[in-house]
Amino acid sequence: MRYPVIIALDPPRDEDPVLWSIRIIDSLRDTPAGYKIGLPLLVRAGTKGADDIASVMPADAIRVADLKLADIGPVMVLTASAAVEAGYTHVIAHPFIGVEGGLDELVNYLRSAGAELVLLASMSNPGAVRYFDQFIDEFVLMGSRLGAWGYVAPATRPHMIRRVREVLTKTPNPAAKIVSPGIGAQGQRPWAAIKAGADYEIVGRAVTRAEDPAEALEKLYGSPR
Ligand code: BMP
């Protein structure tokens, strides 16, 4: 891993999602820390396609299934297990559904499958200020009780990343991971989230839509630090 970056594989509508993703992974190989797939890929490629894509990722890559789960426990388990069985190691869920009959069942499943929970602490879109940001402390404390591996926090609002890091210092796992989208296409500069306390920056279009993804990543992040 050369860059603390997770690449978001969101295929454009006019591309074959599997071929498109494999071309990008072939270009970047193990320079990013990991790769993230989400619904744009899954609904087009299915779990078979997601499995084919996971199988070309470097063995030690973080493989995030960005399902943004928000359902009753048993249904989240059905969805998450499809992604985990396709080779993904980290699953993103919404916190606002709460623990009982929701995230508790998801966490039990993930633990039994050797996979990790990533909870949205807030989101990168401007509208998240109105609702998500109001509950960020509670969501982080909830994640801590659940043993979450990490949190999504917005690179577009670095003070919210600092806030998550601050709340984490009051928990048994202050070194929980923070992953931050919002770099490039959403306007934030590379390294801004890392400087605010994130562990990984999530980058999609600024790299994946470039003619040469490897060159684009290098241009954004420069020499490794
Ligand atoms: P891009 O760099 O192209 O803007 O992609 C950002 C990625 O991060 C997308 O896959 C999006 O679903 C995800 N994401 C986000 O942009 N904001 C959030 O708050 C949470 C996300 O998962």
Coordinates of C-alpha atoms and ligand atoms in Angstrom, one line a residue:
M1 CA 0.0 0.0 0.0
R2 CA 1.5 3.3 -1.0
Y3 CA -1.5 5.6 -0.4
P4 CA -4.0 5.7 2.5
V5 CA -6.8 5.7 -0.1
I6 CA -9.8 3.4 -0.8
I7 CA -10.9 3.6 -4.4
A8 CA -14.7 3.8 -4.9
L9 CA -15.6 1.6 -7.9
D10 CA -18.9 3.2 -9.1
P11 CA -19.1 2.2 -12.8
P12 CA -20.5 4.7 -15.3
R13 CA -23.8 3.7 -16.9
D14 CA -22.4 3.0 -20.3
E15 CA -19.6 0.6 -19.2
D16 CA -19.6 -3.1 -18.4
P17 CA -19.2 -2.9 -14.6
V18 CA -17.0 -5.9 -14.2
L19 CA -14.6 -5.1 -17.1
W20 CA -14.4 -1.5 -16.1
S21 CA -13.6 -2.4 -12.4
I22 CA -11.0 -5.0 -13.4
R23 CA -9.3 -2.5 -15.7
I24 CA -9.0 0.0 -12.8
I25 CA -7.7 -2.5 -10.3
D26 CA -5.2 -3.7 -12.9
S27 CA -4.0 -0.2 -13.3
L28 CA -3.8 0.6 -9.6
R29 CA -2.9 -2.9 -8.2
D30 CA -1.8 -2.5 -4.6
T31 CA -1.1 1.3 -4.6
P32 CA -4.3 2.1 -2.7
A33 CA -5.1 0.5 0.7
G34 CA -8.4 -0.9 -0.6
Y35 CA -11.3 -0.8 -2.9
K36 CA -15.0 -0.1 -2.3
I37 CA -18.0 -1.3 -4.2
G38 CA -21.5 -0.1 -3.8
L39 CA -25.0 -0.4 -5.1
P40 CA -24.2 1.1 -8.5
L41 CA -21.9 -1.8 -9.1
L42 CA -23.9 -4.5 -7.3
V43 CA -27.3 -3.9 -9.0
R44 CA -25.6 -4.0 -12.4
A45 CA -23.1 -6.8 -11.9
G46 CA -24.8 -8.9 -9.2
T47 CA -22.9 -10.8 -6.6
K48 CA -21.2 -13.0 -9.3
G49 CA -19.7 -9.8 -10.8
A50 CA -18.7 -8.5 -7.4
D51 CA -17.0 -11.8 -6.7
D52 CA -15.1 -11.7 -10.0
I53 CA -14.0 -8.2 -9.1
A54 CA -13.0 -9.1 -5.5
S55 CA -10.9 -12.0 -6.9
V56 CA -8.6 -9.6 -8.8
M57 CA -8.0 -7.3 -5.8
P58 CA -4.6 -7.7 -4.0
A59 CA -4.9 -10.2 -1.2
D60 CA -4.3 -7.7 1.6
A61 CA -6.6 -5.0 0.1
I62 CA -9.4 -3.7 2.3
R63 CA -12.6 -4.7 0.4
V64 CA -15.5 -2.6 1.4
A65 CA -19.1 -3.4 0.5
D66 CA -20.7 0.0 0.7
L67 CA -24.3 -1.3 1.1
K68 CA -25.4 1.6 3.4
L69 CA -27.6 -0.9 5.2
A70 CA -30.7 0.4 7.0
D71 CA -33.2 -2.3 7.6
I72 CA -34.3 -4.8 10.3
G73 CA -31.6 -7.1 11.5
P74 CA -32.5 -10.3 9.7
V75 CA -32.8 -8.5 6.3
M76 CA -29.5 -6.7 6.8
V77 CA -27.9 -10.1 7.5
L78 CA -29.3 -11.5 4.2
T79 CA -27.8 -8.6 2.3
A80 CA -24.5 -8.4 4.1
S81 CA -23.9 -12.1 3.8
A82 CA -24.2 -11.9 0.0
A83 CA -21.4 -9.4 -0.1
V84 CA -19.2 -11.2 2.5
E85 CA -19.7 -14.5 0.6
A86 CA -18.6 -12.6 -2.6
G87 CA -15.3 -11.7 -0.9
Y88 CA -15.8 -8.4 0.9
T89 CA -14.4 -7.8 4.3
H90 CA -16.0 -4.6 5.5
V91 CA -19.7 -3.6 5.4
I92 CA -21.1 -0.1 5.7
A93 CA -24.3 0.4 7.6
H94 CA -26.5 3.4 8.7
P95 CA -26.6 4.0 12.5
F96 CA -30.0 5.6 12.7
I97 CA -31.9 2.3 12.7
G98 CA -30.5 1.7 16.2
V99 CA -29.1 -1.3 17.9
E100 CA -31.9 -3.6 19.1
G101 CA -33.3 -5.8 16.3
G102 CA -31.0 -3.9 13.9
L103 CA -27.3 -3.4 14.2
D104 CA -26.9 -5.9 17.0
E105 CA -28.0 -8.7 14.6
L106 CA -25.8 -7.4 11.8
V107 CA -22.8 -7.2 14.1
N108 CA -23.3 -10.8 15.4
Y109 CA -23.4 -12.0 11.8
L110 CA -20.3 -10.0 10.7
R111 CA -18.4 -11.2 13.7
S112 CA -19.2 -14.9 13.0
A113 CA -18.2 -14.4 9.4
G114 CA -14.9 -12.6 10.2
A115 CA -16.0 -9.4 8.6
E116 CA -16.1 -5.8 10.0
L117 CA -18.7 -3.1 10.6
V118 CA -18.2 0.4 9.3
L119 CA -20.8 2.8 10.6
L120 CA -21.7 6.1 8.9
A121 CA -20.9 8.8 11.5
S122 CA -22.1 11.4 9.0
M123 CA -22.1 12.0 5.2
S124 CA -20.3 14.2 2.8
N125 CA -23.3 15.8 1.1
P126 CA -24.2 19.4 2.3
G127 CA -27.6 18.2 3.5
A128 CA -26.0 15.9 6.1
V129 CA -25.4 19.0 8.3
R130 CA -29.1 19.2 9.0
Y131 CA -29.6 15.7 10.4
F132 CA -26.5 13.5 10.5
D133 CA -24.1 16.0 12.1
Q134 CA -26.5 16.5 15.0
F135 CA -26.1 12.9 16.1
I136 CA -22.5 12.3 15.3
D137 CA -21.4 11.8 19.0
E138 CA -24.2 9.4 19.7
F139 CA -23.4 7.4 16.5
V140 CA -19.7 7.1 17.4
L141 CA -20.5 5.9 20.9
M142 CA -23.0 3.5 19.5
G143 CA -20.4 2.1 17.1
S144 CA -17.9 1.8 20.0
R145 CA -20.4 -0.3 21.9
L146 CA -21.0 -2.5 18.9
G147 CA -17.2 -2.9 18.3
A148 CA -17.3 -1.2 14.9
W149 CA -14.0 -1.4 13.0
G150 CA -14.5 2.2 11.8
Y151 CA -16.6 5.1 10.8
V152 CA -17.3 7.1 7.6
A153 CA -16.9 10.8 8.2
P154 CA -17.0 13.6 5.6
A155 CA -13.8 14.9 4.0
T156 CA -16.0 17.8 2.9
R157 CA -16.3 18.9 6.6
P158 CA -12.9 18.2 8.3
H159 CA -14.2 19.5 11.6
M160 CA -16.6 16.6 11.7
I161 CA -13.6 14.2 11.3
R162 CA -11.9 15.9 14.2
R163 CA -15.1 15.5 16.2
V164 CA -15.3 11.8 15.5
R165 CA -11.6 11.4 16.6
E166 CA -12.3 13.4 19.7
V167 CA -15.3 11.3 20.7
L168 CA -13.3 8.2 20.0
T169 CA -10.7 9.2 22.6
K170 CA -13.5 8.7 25.2
T171 CA -14.1 5.1 24.1
P172 CA -12.2 1.8 24.6
N173 CA -11.0 1.9 21.0
P174 CA -9.7 5.4 20.3
A175 CA -7.7 4.0 17.3
A176 CA -10.9 2.9 15.4
K177 CA -10.6 3.8 11.8
I178 CA -12.1 6.8 10.0
V179 CA -12.7 6.6 6.3
S180 CA -13.5 9.8 4.5
P181 CA -15.2 10.4 1.1
G182 CA -15.4 13.8 -0.6
I183 CA -11.9 14.2 -2.2
G184 CA -11.7 15.3 -5.8
A185 CA -15.1 15.2 -7.4
Q186 CA -16.9 16.6 -4.3
G187 CA -14.4 19.4 -4.0
Q188 CA -12.0 18.5 -1.1
R189 CA -8.2 18.4 -1.6
P190 CA -6.2 15.1 -1.2
W191 CA -4.8 14.6 2.4
A192 CA -7.3 17.1 3.9
A193 CA -9.2 14.3 5.7
I194 CA -6.0 12.5 6.8
K195 CA -4.7 15.8 8.3
A196 CA -8.0 16.1 10.2
G197 CA -7.5 12.6 11.7
A198 CA -8.9 10.1 9.1
D199 CA -7.0 6.9 8.3
Y200 CA -8.2 6.5 4.7
E201 CA -9.6 8.8 2.1
I202 CA -12.2 7.4 -0.2
V203 CA -11.6 8.5 -3.8
G204 CA -13.9 7.6 -6.7
R205 CA -14.4 9.6 -9.9
A206 CA -11.2 11.7 -9.6
V207 CA -9.3 8.5 -10.2
T208 CA -11.7 6.0 -11.8
R209 CA -12.8 8.4 -14.6
A210 CA -9.3 9.3 -15.6
E211 CA -7.8 7.9 -18.7
D212 CA -4.9 6.5 -16.7
P213 CA -6.1 5.8 -13.1
A214 CA -2.6 5.1 -11.8
E215 CA -1.3 8.4 -13.1
A216 CA -4.3 10.2 -11.7
L217 CA -3.8 8.7 -8.2
E218 CA -0.1 9.6 -8.3
K219 CA -0.9 13.2 -9.4
L220 CA -3.4 13.6 -6.6
Y221 CA -1.3 12.1 -3.8
G222 CA 2.2 12.8 -5.0
S223 CA 5.0 11.0 -3.3
P224 CA 3.9 8.5 -0.6
R225 CA 4.2 9.7 3.0
Ligands
BMP1 P1 -16.4 10.3 -5.5 O1 -15.0 10.4 -5.1 O2 -16.5 9.9 -6.9 O3 -17.2 11.5 -5.1 O4 -17.0 9.0 -4.7 C1 -17.3 9.0 -3.4 C2 -17.7 7.7 -2.9 O5 -17.9 7.7 -1.5 C3 -19.0 7.2 -3.5 O6 -18.9 5.8 -3.7 C4 -20.1 7.5 -2.5 O7 -21.1 6.5 -2.5 C5 -19.3 7.3 -1.2 N1 -19.8 8.2 -0.1 C6 -19.8 9.5 -0.2 O8 -19.5 10.1 -1.2 N2 -20.2 10.3 0.9 C7 -20.6 9.7 2.0 O9 -20.9 10.4 3.0 C8 -20.6 8.3 2.1 C9 -20.1 7.5 1.1 O10 -20.1 6.2 1.2

